[in-house]
Coordinates of C-alpha atoms in Angstrom, one line a residue:
M283 CA -64.4 -121.1 -216.8
N284 CA -66.5 -118.0 -216.2
P285 CA -68.0 -115.8 -218.5
P286 CA -66.0 -113.5 -220.5
V287 CA -66.5 -109.9 -219.0
S288 CA -66.6 -108.4 -222.7
L289 CA -68.9 -105.5 -223.8
F290 CA -70.9 -107.9 -225.5
M291 CA -71.4 -110.1 -222.4
W292 CA -72.3 -107.0 -220.5
I293 CA -74.8 -105.8 -222.9
M294 CA -76.6 -109.1 -223.1
A295 CA -76.4 -109.4 -219.1
S296 CA -77.7 -105.7 -218.6
L297 CA -80.6 -106.4 -221.5
P298 CA -83.4 -107.9 -218.8
I299 CA -82.8 -104.9 -216.5
A300 CA -82.7 -102.3 -219.4
I301 CA -85.7 -103.8 -221.1
L302 CA -87.7 -103.6 -217.8
L303 CA -86.4 -99.8 -216.9
L304 CA -87.0 -98.8 -220.8
L305 CA -91.1 -100.7 -220.5
M306 CA -91.6 -98.6 -217.2
L307 CA -90.5 -95.3 -218.0
R308 CA -90.8 -94.9 -221.7
F309 CA -93.6 -96.6 -222.2
Q310 CA -95.2 -96.5 -218.3
W311 CA -95.9 -100.1 -218.1
G312 CA -96.6 -101.0 -214.4
A313 CA -94.1 -103.7 -212.7
A314 CA -96.7 -106.6 -213.2
K315 CA -96.7 -106.2 -217.2
A316 CA -93.0 -105.5 -217.4
A317 CA -91.4 -108.1 -214.9
P318 CA -92.4 -111.2 -217.2
I319 CA -91.0 -109.4 -220.3
G320 CA -87.8 -108.9 -218.0
L321 CA -88.0 -112.5 -217.2
F322 CA -88.3 -113.7 -220.8
V323 CA -85.3 -111.6 -221.6
A324 CA -83.2 -112.9 -218.7
I325 CA -84.1 -116.6 -219.6
S326 CA -83.1 -115.9 -223.3
V327 CA -79.7 -114.6 -222.4
A328 CA -79.2 -117.0 -220.1
I329 CA -79.7 -119.8 -222.6
I330 CA -78.0 -117.7 -225.7
S331 CA -75.1 -116.0 -224.8
Y332 CA -74.7 -117.4 -220.7
R333 CA -75.0 -121.5 -221.5
A334 CA -77.6 -122.3 -219.3
N335 CA -80.0 -125.3 -220.0
W336 CA -83.5 -125.7 -219.9
H337 CA -83.2 -127.9 -216.5
M338 CA -81.2 -125.0 -214.9
I339 CA -83.9 -122.3 -215.6
A340 CA -86.2 -124.7 -214.4
L341 CA -84.9 -125.5 -210.6
E342 CA -83.5 -121.4 -210.8
G343 CA -86.8 -120.2 -211.5
A344 CA -88.4 -122.8 -208.8
K345 CA -86.0 -120.9 -206.3
G346 CA -87.4 -117.4 -207.3
I347 CA -91.0 -118.6 -206.9
W348 CA -89.9 -119.9 -203.2
N349 CA -88.0 -116.6 -202.9
A350 CA -91.7 -114.7 -203.8
F351 CA -93.8 -116.7 -201.6
T352 CA -91.6 -115.8 -198.6
I353 CA -92.4 -112.1 -199.3
L354 CA -95.9 -112.4 -200.6
I355 CA -97.0 -114.1 -197.2
I356 CA -96.2 -110.9 -195.7
I357 CA -98.0 -108.9 -198.4
W358 CA -101.1 -110.5 -198.7
P359 CA -102.2 -110.2 -194.9
A360 CA -100.3 -106.6 -194.5
I361 CA -103.3 -105.7 -197.2
L362 CA -106.0 -107.5 -195.1
I363 CA -105.3 -105.7 -192.0
Y364 CA -105.3 -102.5 -193.8
E365 CA -109.0 -103.3 -195.4
V366 CA -110.6 -104.5 -192.3
T367 CA -109.6 -101.2 -190.9
D368 CA -110.8 -99.4 -193.3
E369 CA -114.1 -101.3 -193.9
A370 CA -114.7 -101.0 -190.4
K371 CA -114.6 -96.9 -190.9
A372 CA -111.7 -96.5 -188.3
F373 CA -109.3 -94.1 -189.8
E374 CA -112.0 -91.3 -189.3
V375 CA -111.6 -91.9 -185.9
F376 CA -107.9 -91.7 -186.0
R377 CA -108.1 -88.3 -187.5
K378 CA -110.3 -86.8 -184.9
G379 CA -108.2 -88.4 -182.5
M380 CA -105.2 -86.9 -183.6
Q381 CA -106.9 -83.5 -183.7
A382 CA -108.3 -83.7 -180.5
F383 CA -104.8 -83.7 -178.3
T384 CA -103.2 -80.2 -179.7
A385 CA -104.8 -76.8 -181.4
N386 CA -101.2 -76.3 -182.8
E387 CA -102.2 -76.6 -186.4
L388 CA -98.6 -77.9 -187.6
L389 CA -98.2 -80.5 -184.7
Q390 CA -101.4 -81.5 -186.0
I391 CA -100.0 -81.9 -189.6
L392 CA -96.9 -83.7 -188.0
S393 CA -99.0 -86.2 -186.5
I394 CA -100.8 -87.2 -189.1
G395 CA -98.8 -86.7 -192.4
W396 CA -95.6 -88.1 -190.9
V397 CA -95.6 -89.9 -187.5
F398 CA -99.4 -91.4 -188.3
V399 CA -98.0 -92.6 -191.7
S400 CA -94.7 -93.6 -190.3
F401 CA -96.7 -96.3 -188.1
L402 CA -99.1 -97.3 -190.8
Q403 CA -95.7 -98.0 -193.0
G404 CA -93.8 -99.5 -190.3
I405 CA -96.9 -102.1 -190.5
T406 CA -98.6 -102.3 -194.1
G407 CA -96.8 -100.4 -196.6
F408 CA -97.4 -100.6 -200.2
G409 CA -98.9 -97.4 -200.9
V410 CA -101.8 -97.7 -197.6
P411 CA -100.1 -94.7 -195.9
I412 CA -100.5 -92.5 -198.8
A413 CA -103.9 -93.8 -199.6
I414 CA -104.6 -93.1 -195.7
G415 CA -102.8 -89.6 -194.9
A416 CA -103.8 -88.1 -197.9
P417 CA -107.8 -87.6 -197.3
L418 CA -107.2 -87.3 -193.5
L419 CA -104.9 -84.3 -194.0
I420 CA -107.5 -82.5 -196.1
G421 CA -109.8 -83.2 -193.4
I422 CA -107.6 -80.6 -191.4
G423 CA -107.8 -78.2 -194.2
V424 CA -104.9 -79.4 -196.2
R425 CA -104.9 -78.4 -200.0
P426 CA -105.2 -82.1 -201.6
I427 CA -101.8 -81.5 -203.8
W428 CA -100.3 -81.2 -200.4
A429 CA -102.2 -83.5 -198.7
V430 CA -100.5 -85.9 -201.5
I431 CA -96.9 -84.8 -200.7
I432 CA -96.5 -84.6 -197.1
P433 CA -97.2 -88.4 -196.7
L434 CA -95.3 -88.8 -199.3
L435 CA -92.1 -87.0 -197.3
G436 CA -93.4 -88.4 -194.2
H437 CA -93.4 -92.2 -194.7
A438 CA -90.4 -92.6 -197.3
W439 CA -88.0 -93.1 -194.5
A440 CA -89.3 -96.4 -193.4
G441 CA -89.7 -98.0 -196.3
T442 CA -86.6 -100.5 -195.8
F443 CA -87.6 -101.5 -192.4
G444 CA -91.6 -100.9 -192.5
T445 CA -94.2 -103.6 -193.2
L446 CA -92.2 -105.6 -190.4
A447 CA -88.9 -105.0 -192.5
V448 CA -89.9 -106.7 -195.9
A449 CA -87.7 -104.9 -198.3
W450 CA -84.9 -105.2 -195.6
Q451 CA -85.4 -109.5 -195.6
S452 CA -85.6 -108.9 -199.4
L453 CA -82.2 -107.6 -199.4
M454 CA -80.8 -110.2 -197.2
L455 CA -82.3 -113.0 -199.3
Q456 CA -80.3 -111.6 -202.5
T457 CA -77.2 -111.4 -200.9
G458 CA -77.4 -113.9 -198.5
F459 CA -76.7 -112.5 -195.2
V460 CA -79.8 -113.4 -193.7
G461 CA -79.2 -113.9 -189.9
T462 CA -75.7 -113.2 -189.9
T463 CA -73.2 -110.4 -187.8
M464 CA -72.7 -108.6 -191.5
A465 CA -76.7 -108.1 -191.4
N466 CA -76.2 -105.7 -188.3
N467 CA -73.1 -104.1 -190.0
I468 CA -75.2 -103.4 -193.2
A469 CA -78.3 -102.0 -190.9
I470 CA -76.0 -99.6 -189.1
W471 CA -75.1 -98.0 -192.5
A472 CA -78.7 -98.2 -193.8
T473 CA -80.5 -96.8 -190.1
G474 CA -77.6 -94.1 -190.4
L475 CA -78.4 -92.8 -193.6
I476 CA -82.1 -93.3 -193.0
W477 CA -82.4 -91.3 -190.0
L478 CA -80.9 -88.2 -192.1
I479 CA -84.0 -89.0 -194.7
N480 CA -86.4 -89.1 -191.4
F481 CA -84.9 -85.5 -190.0
I482 CA -85.0 -83.9 -193.3
A483 CA -88.8 -85.2 -194.0
G484 CA -89.9 -83.9 -191.0
A485 CA -88.1 -80.1 -191.3
A486 CA -89.2 -80.0 -194.7
I487 CA -92.7 -80.4 -193.8
C488 CA -92.4 -77.7 -191.2
W489 CA -90.7 -75.1 -194.0
F490 CA -93.3 -76.3 -196.4
Y491 CA -96.0 -75.1 -193.9
G492 CA -94.8 -71.9 -192.9
G493 CA -91.3 -71.1 -194.0
G494 CA -88.7 -70.2 -191.8
K495 CA -91.6 -69.5 -188.9
G496 CA -92.9 -73.0 -189.4
L497 CA -89.4 -74.5 -189.1
R498 CA -88.5 -72.3 -185.8
R499 CA -91.9 -73.6 -184.5
G500 CA -92.0 -77.3 -185.7
L501 CA -88.2 -78.1 -184.9
P502 CA -88.1 -79.2 -181.4
A503 CA -91.4 -81.7 -182.2
V504 CA -88.9 -82.8 -185.3
I505 CA -85.6 -83.2 -183.6
F506 CA -87.8 -85.4 -180.9
I507 CA -89.8 -87.9 -182.7
S508 CA -86.7 -87.8 -185.3
I509 CA -84.7 -89.3 -182.5
I510 CA -87.4 -91.6 -181.8
H511 CA -87.7 -92.3 -185.1
G512 CA -84.2 -92.7 -186.5
G513 CA -82.0 -93.2 -183.4
G514 CA -85.0 -96.1 -181.9
Q515 CA -84.8 -97.8 -185.5
M516 CA -80.8 -97.6 -185.5
I517 CA -80.5 -99.3 -182.2
L518 CA -83.4 -102.0 -182.6
S519 CA -82.2 -102.8 -185.8
Q520 CA -79.1 -104.2 -183.9
F521 CA -81.3 -106.9 -182.3
N522 CA -84.7 -107.1 -183.8
Q523 CA -84.7 -106.1 -187.5
T524 CA -88.2 -107.2 -188.2
L525 CA -89.6 -104.7 -185.6
A526 CA -87.0 -102.0 -186.0
A527 CA -89.2 -99.8 -187.7
F528 CA -92.4 -100.9 -186.1
L529 CA -91.8 -100.2 -182.5
S530 CA -90.0 -97.3 -183.1
T531 CA -93.2 -95.6 -185.1
C532 CA -95.2 -96.9 -182.0
I533 CA -93.4 -95.4 -179.7
A534 CA -93.9 -91.9 -181.7
L535 CA -97.3 -92.4 -182.3
G536 CA -97.7 -92.5 -178.4
M537 CA -95.4 -89.7 -177.3
V538 CA -96.7 -87.3 -179.8
S539 CA -99.2 -87.0 -177.4
L540 CA -97.0 -86.0 -175.2
I541 CA -95.7 -83.2 -177.3
G542 CA -99.1 -82.0 -177.9
R543 CA -99.5 -81.3 -174.0
S544 CA -96.1 -79.4 -173.7
K545 CA -96.2 -75.6 -173.2
L546 CA -95.0 -75.1 -177.0
Y547 CA -97.7 -77.0 -178.6
R548 CA -100.6 -76.9 -176.5
E549 CA -102.0 -73.6 -177.2
R550 CA -103.9 -73.0 -180.7
W551 CA -101.4 -71.6 -183.3
A552 CA -101.5 -71.6 -187.2
I553 CA -99.8 -69.6 -189.8
E554 CA -103.3 -68.0 -191.5
N555 CA -101.7 -67.6 -194.9
S556 CA -99.9 -70.6 -195.1
D557 CA -99.9 -71.7 -199.1
M558 CA -100.4 -75.7 -197.6
M559 CA -104.1 -75.1 -196.0
D560 CA -107.4 -74.2 -197.2
R561 CA -109.5 -74.1 -194.4
R562 CA -112.6 -74.1 -196.2
I563 CA -112.1 -78.0 -197.3
R564 CA -112.1 -79.1 -193.9
D565 CA -113.8 -82.3 -192.9
R566 CA -115.2 -82.3 -196.8
G567 CA -115.5 -86.1 -197.8
I568 CA -115.0 -87.7 -194.4
E569 CA -117.3 -89.9 -193.0
E570 CA -117.6 -90.1 -189.4
H571 CA -118.4 -93.1 -187.3
S572 CA -120.8 -92.2 -184.1
D573 CA -119.7 -95.8 -182.1
I574 CA -116.5 -96.8 -182.8
T575 CA -113.6 -95.2 -180.2
F576 CA -110.1 -94.5 -180.8
H577 CA -108.8 -97.7 -179.0
E578 CA -111.4 -99.7 -180.8
A579 CA -110.5 -98.6 -183.8
F580 CA -106.7 -99.1 -183.2
L581 CA -107.5 -102.8 -181.9
P582 CA -106.0 -105.1 -185.0
Y583 CA -103.0 -103.1 -184.3
Y584 CA -102.9 -103.4 -180.6
A585 CA -102.9 -107.2 -181.3
L586 CA -100.6 -107.0 -183.6
T587 CA -98.3 -105.3 -181.5
G588 CA -98.8 -108.0 -178.8
I589 CA -98.5 -110.9 -180.8
T590 CA -95.1 -109.7 -182.3
L591 CA -93.4 -108.9 -179.0
L592 CA -94.8 -111.9 -177.2
I593 CA -93.2 -114.4 -180.1
L594 CA -90.3 -112.7 -181.0
L595 CA -89.0 -111.4 -177.7
V596 CA -89.6 -114.3 -175.2
A597 CA -87.2 -116.6 -176.2
P598 CA -88.2 -120.5 -175.2
L599 CA -91.7 -119.6 -177.1
N600 CA -90.1 -118.3 -180.1
R601 CA -87.4 -121.4 -180.2
I602 CA -90.7 -123.7 -179.8
L603 CA -92.1 -122.1 -182.6
G604 CA -89.7 -121.6 -184.8
S605 CA -88.4 -125.2 -184.4
W606 CA -90.8 -126.3 -187.7
R607 CA -89.0 -125.1 -190.8
I608 CA -90.7 -126.0 -194.2
G609 CA -88.5 -125.8 -197.4
F610 CA -87.4 -127.4 -200.3
A611 CA -84.2 -129.7 -201.5
F612 CA -82.8 -128.2 -204.8
P613 CA -79.8 -130.3 -206.4
M614 CA -77.0 -128.8 -208.0
T615 CA -77.1 -126.9 -211.4
A616 CA -74.3 -125.9 -213.3
T617 CA -73.6 -123.8 -216.9
G618 CA -71.9 -124.5 -219.7
Y619 CA -69.2 -121.9 -218.4
G620 CA -69.0 -123.6 -215.4
I621 CA -71.1 -121.6 -212.9
I622 CA -72.0 -123.9 -210.2
N623 CA -75.1 -123.6 -207.9
P624 CA -74.7 -126.1 -205.2
S625 CA -77.2 -128.6 -203.7
T626 CA -79.1 -127.9 -200.9
D627 CA -81.1 -129.9 -198.7
L628 CA -83.6 -127.2 -197.5
Y629 CA -83.3 -123.7 -199.6
L630 CA -84.3 -120.8 -197.8
P631 CA -86.1 -122.5 -195.0
L632 CA -89.1 -120.8 -193.3
S633 CA -90.8 -121.3 -189.9
P634 CA -94.3 -120.0 -190.3
L635 CA -95.0 -119.6 -186.6
T636 CA -92.4 -117.0 -186.3
H637 CA -92.9 -115.4 -189.6
A638 CA -94.2 -111.6 -190.0
G639 CA -96.9 -112.8 -192.2
T640 CA -98.5 -115.0 -189.3
F641 CA -98.5 -112.1 -187.1
L642 CA -100.7 -109.9 -189.5
L643 CA -102.8 -112.7 -190.6
I644 CA -103.6 -113.5 -187.0
A645 CA -104.2 -109.4 -186.0
G646 CA -106.4 -108.8 -189.3
L647 CA -108.6 -112.0 -188.6
L648 CA -109.1 -110.8 -185.0
G649 CA -109.7 -107.5 -185.9
Y650 CA -112.4 -108.5 -188.5
Y651 CA -113.9 -110.7 -186.0
Y652 CA -114.5 -107.8 -183.4
F653 CA -115.6 -105.3 -185.9
Y654 CA -118.2 -107.8 -187.4
R655 CA -119.3 -108.7 -184.1
R656 CA -119.7 -105.3 -182.8
G657 CA -121.8 -104.2 -185.9
Y658 CA -118.7 -101.9 -187.4
I659 CA -118.4 -104.5 -190.4
G660 CA -122.2 -105.1 -191.8
E661 CA -123.2 -107.9 -193.9
G662 CA -120.8 -108.8 -197.2
G663 CA -118.0 -107.0 -195.7
G664 CA -116.0 -109.9 -195.5
R665 CA -116.6 -110.5 -199.2
R666 CA -115.9 -106.8 -199.7
I667 CA -112.8 -107.0 -198.1
G668 CA -111.8 -110.1 -199.9
V669 CA -112.5 -108.7 -203.5
R670 CA -110.3 -105.6 -202.5
I671 CA -107.6 -107.7 -201.3
I672 CA -107.3 -109.5 -204.8
R673 CA -107.8 -106.6 -206.6
K674 CA -104.6 -104.7 -205.0
T675 CA -102.5 -107.7 -204.5
A676 CA -102.5 -109.2 -207.8
P677 CA -100.4 -106.9 -209.6
S678 CA -97.8 -106.9 -207.1
T679 CA -98.1 -110.7 -207.1
I680 CA -97.3 -111.0 -210.3
A681 CA -94.4 -108.4 -210.5
I682 CA -92.5 -110.0 -207.3
V683 CA -92.5 -113.4 -208.5
G684 CA -91.2 -112.1 -211.9
L685 CA -89.2 -110.0 -210.5
L686 CA -87.4 -112.6 -208.3
M687 CA -87.7 -115.2 -210.8
M688 CA -85.7 -112.7 -213.1
S689 CA -83.3 -111.9 -210.4
R690 CA -82.5 -115.9 -209.4
I691 CA -81.7 -116.7 -212.8
M692 CA -79.5 -113.7 -213.7
S693 CA -77.4 -114.8 -210.7
S694 CA -77.4 -118.4 -211.2
T695 CA -76.2 -118.1 -214.9
G696 CA -73.3 -115.3 -214.2
Q697 CA -75.4 -112.5 -215.6
T698 CA -75.1 -110.4 -212.4
A699 CA -71.7 -111.1 -211.5
V700 CA -70.6 -109.8 -215.4
L701 CA -73.1 -106.8 -215.2
A702 CA -70.9 -105.9 -211.5
A703 CA -67.5 -106.4 -213.2
G704 CA -68.1 -104.3 -216.0
T705 CA -69.5 -101.6 -214.2
A706 CA -66.5 -101.7 -211.8
K707 CA -64.1 -101.4 -214.3
V708 CA -65.4 -98.2 -215.7
F709 CA -66.4 -96.1 -212.6
G710 CA -63.7 -97.8 -209.9
K711 CA -63.5 -96.7 -206.6
Y712 CA -66.0 -93.5 -207.5
Y713 CA -68.8 -96.4 -207.8
S714 CA -69.6 -95.6 -203.9
A715 CA -71.3 -92.4 -204.5
L716 CA -73.4 -93.7 -207.7
S717 CA -74.5 -96.8 -205.2
P718 CA -77.7 -94.2 -203.2
F719 CA -79.1 -93.4 -206.8
I720 CA -78.9 -97.0 -208.2
G721 CA -81.5 -97.6 -205.0
L722 CA -83.5 -94.5 -205.8
L723 CA -83.8 -95.4 -209.3
G724 CA -84.9 -98.9 -208.6
T725 CA -87.6 -97.6 -206.3
F726 CA -88.8 -95.1 -208.9
V727 CA -89.1 -98.0 -211.3
T728 CA -91.2 -100.4 -209.5
S729 CA -92.8 -98.1 -207.0
S730 CA -91.1 -100.6 -204.2
N731 CA -88.2 -100.3 -202.1
M732 CA -88.3 -103.9 -201.7
S733 CA -88.3 -104.4 -205.5
S734 CA -84.9 -102.2 -205.7
N735 CA -83.7 -104.3 -203.2
I736 CA -84.6 -107.4 -205.4
L737 CA -83.3 -105.8 -208.5
F738 CA -80.0 -104.3 -207.7
G739 CA -79.2 -105.9 -204.2
E740 CA -77.0 -108.5 -205.7
F741 CA -75.7 -106.2 -208.3
Q742 CA -74.4 -103.6 -205.9
Q743 CA -72.7 -106.7 -203.6
T744 CA -70.9 -108.0 -206.4
T745 CA -69.7 -104.6 -207.4
A746 CA -68.6 -103.8 -204.0
R747 CA -66.7 -107.1 -204.0
I748 CA -65.0 -106.2 -207.6
L749 CA -64.2 -102.8 -205.9
E750 CA -63.1 -104.0 -202.5
L751 CA -65.5 -101.4 -201.5
N752 CA -66.9 -101.7 -197.8
E753 CA -70.3 -103.9 -198.6
A754 CA -72.2 -102.7 -195.4
A755 CA -71.8 -99.4 -196.8
I756 CA -72.7 -100.1 -200.4
L757 CA -75.9 -102.1 -199.4
G758 CA -76.7 -99.8 -196.5
A759 CA -76.5 -96.9 -199.4
Q760 CA -78.4 -99.2 -201.8
T761 CA -82.0 -99.6 -199.5
A762 CA -81.4 -96.3 -198.0
G763 CA -81.5 -95.0 -201.7
G764 CA -84.3 -97.1 -202.4
A765 CA -86.2 -95.7 -199.2
I766 CA -85.5 -92.2 -200.8
G767 CA -87.3 -93.4 -203.7
N768 CA -90.5 -93.8 -202.1
L769 CA -90.7 -89.7 -202.3
I770 CA -91.1 -90.4 -206.4
A771 CA -92.5 -93.8 -206.5
P772 CA -95.4 -93.3 -209.1
G773 CA -97.5 -96.0 -207.9
S774 CA -97.8 -94.2 -204.5
T775 CA -98.3 -90.7 -206.1
I776 CA -100.9 -92.0 -208.2
L777 CA -102.6 -93.9 -205.2
G778 CA -102.4 -90.6 -203.2
A779 CA -103.6 -88.6 -206.2
T780 CA -106.6 -90.7 -206.7
T781 CA -107.4 -90.5 -202.5
A782 CA -107.0 -86.9 -202.7
G783 CA -109.3 -86.2 -205.4
I784 CA -106.9 -84.8 -208.0
L785 CA -105.9 -87.5 -210.2
G786 CA -103.9 -86.1 -213.3
Q787 CA -102.2 -84.1 -211.1
E788 CA -99.2 -86.3 -210.6
G789 CA -96.7 -83.9 -212.6
S790 CA -97.5 -81.3 -210.0
V791 CA -96.5 -83.5 -207.2
L792 CA -93.5 -85.0 -208.9
R793 CA -92.0 -80.8 -209.1
K794 CA -92.2 -80.9 -205.5
T795 CA -91.1 -84.0 -204.2
L796 CA -88.0 -85.2 -207.0
P797 CA -85.8 -82.1 -205.7
I798 CA -86.2 -83.1 -202.3
A799 CA -85.4 -86.7 -203.3
L800 CA -82.2 -86.1 -205.6
G801 CA -80.8 -83.4 -203.0
I802 CA -81.3 -86.0 -200.0
T803 CA -79.6 -89.0 -202.1
S804 CA -76.9 -86.7 -203.2
I805 CA -75.9 -85.8 -199.2
C806 CA -76.2 -89.6 -198.6
S807 CA -74.0 -90.0 -201.9
I808 CA -71.3 -87.8 -200.6
I809 CA -71.5 -89.1 -197.3
V810 CA -70.9 -92.6 -198.2
F811 CA -68.0 -91.5 -200.6
L812 CA -66.2 -89.4 -198.0
I813 CA -66.0 -92.3 -195.4
L814 CA -65.4 -95.0 -197.9
I815 CA -62.6 -93.3 -200.2
V816 CA -61.6 -90.0 -198.5
A817 CA -61.6 -90.9 -195.1

């Protein structure tokens, strides 16, 4: 006997998510504070209304902790590689390098605010592209408020497959499609919608810089870069989803120098009355490092690229290293309603030597060793890096553990299934148009595409199955909507406002980014609906 799909049971199942949204939206709680409350509510509902016992709660909660660990071991070293590079003052070198290859002001803005921040999202994520991109844009004369808006626009598209695909892995983990053919089908839908996001972002930056004149001058570069970003990611996602965003952003970063040498962009060009620019603030607050070279500054990323390509693309080496897998055995659990979670000898096994977190850790440590030996990181630098890593990752660690435990308990006790069944009854086939907006909402609430996929991935999957909709399309729309949500994610907006020196003006930023986010999501919604229902 399954739990009854009644109004009361639907309300009870929705309580954990509803309270989580209430705390984060109405009371402005961070995910680290709200997630434990959501977890407590999910456990209470499971016991009171869904006939779960404490033994089941403990075992399913342990599965959630293991799920969280496989994600956290990417986040922790991702922040390490950023902090090592930042401690060496290498990002200022990147800024000067970007300025050196072209005198075209619009291309400089695109290079830093779209191409470079996309590269950072491909490898680090978690607000790092905004934190770095904002002051670098100020350094070339962009007004502070636009210095926050531009990287928010520029990095959003890479939210799903960025950070070596941590958000994508979360979606596959939640839906059980890890390593399956279905994963490639979902990736096609996701990357197709994300390509649209990428192109609109580049075009919007040109429009904000100089209206129609800026768009006409920047459009050739936008088309070329978007083909590499969006098209490259789409192709790579069919072979290796871990590398899909990383490699495409690496290629674009290299190719932008060729664009700068082209006839259209090598001469000095600027719109002097652009509302985006205040050339009096050029180089304000930017420190220069007199010794480190551009290629030295890029050393951790070169190392990461080499290690990743070597281990993931050399099949014999990958097989040998991937043969060591670790995991835990779990017995069968069941609720009083007869919801059964089968036993397993090795639950979601992890291959440490071929895991993205290992690649990031090695690259970060190599970068630290080199910078320290060369004197770019002084005494006490390691301690400062460690303190900043703990300060930055502690909240996300609490949030991710809480959210994944909550999601696992809701799923294993039947709450997610009841929630999906009730929603399907109300919306019917029109639900397909809603799916991108659910992804958007998840990222807006949690400031994370990854967390959005954790919160709503299985819900979207279950609803699609009930309505007999294309699962690949609905899940692709979920994570594409989550990527768009990066445009309006409060955490990233606050982080950018802080590094740009305009903390307190987040509302002004949101007034610019929200209409764009809603507009792009609406386009994705119409596309999914027309293809699934009308076509």
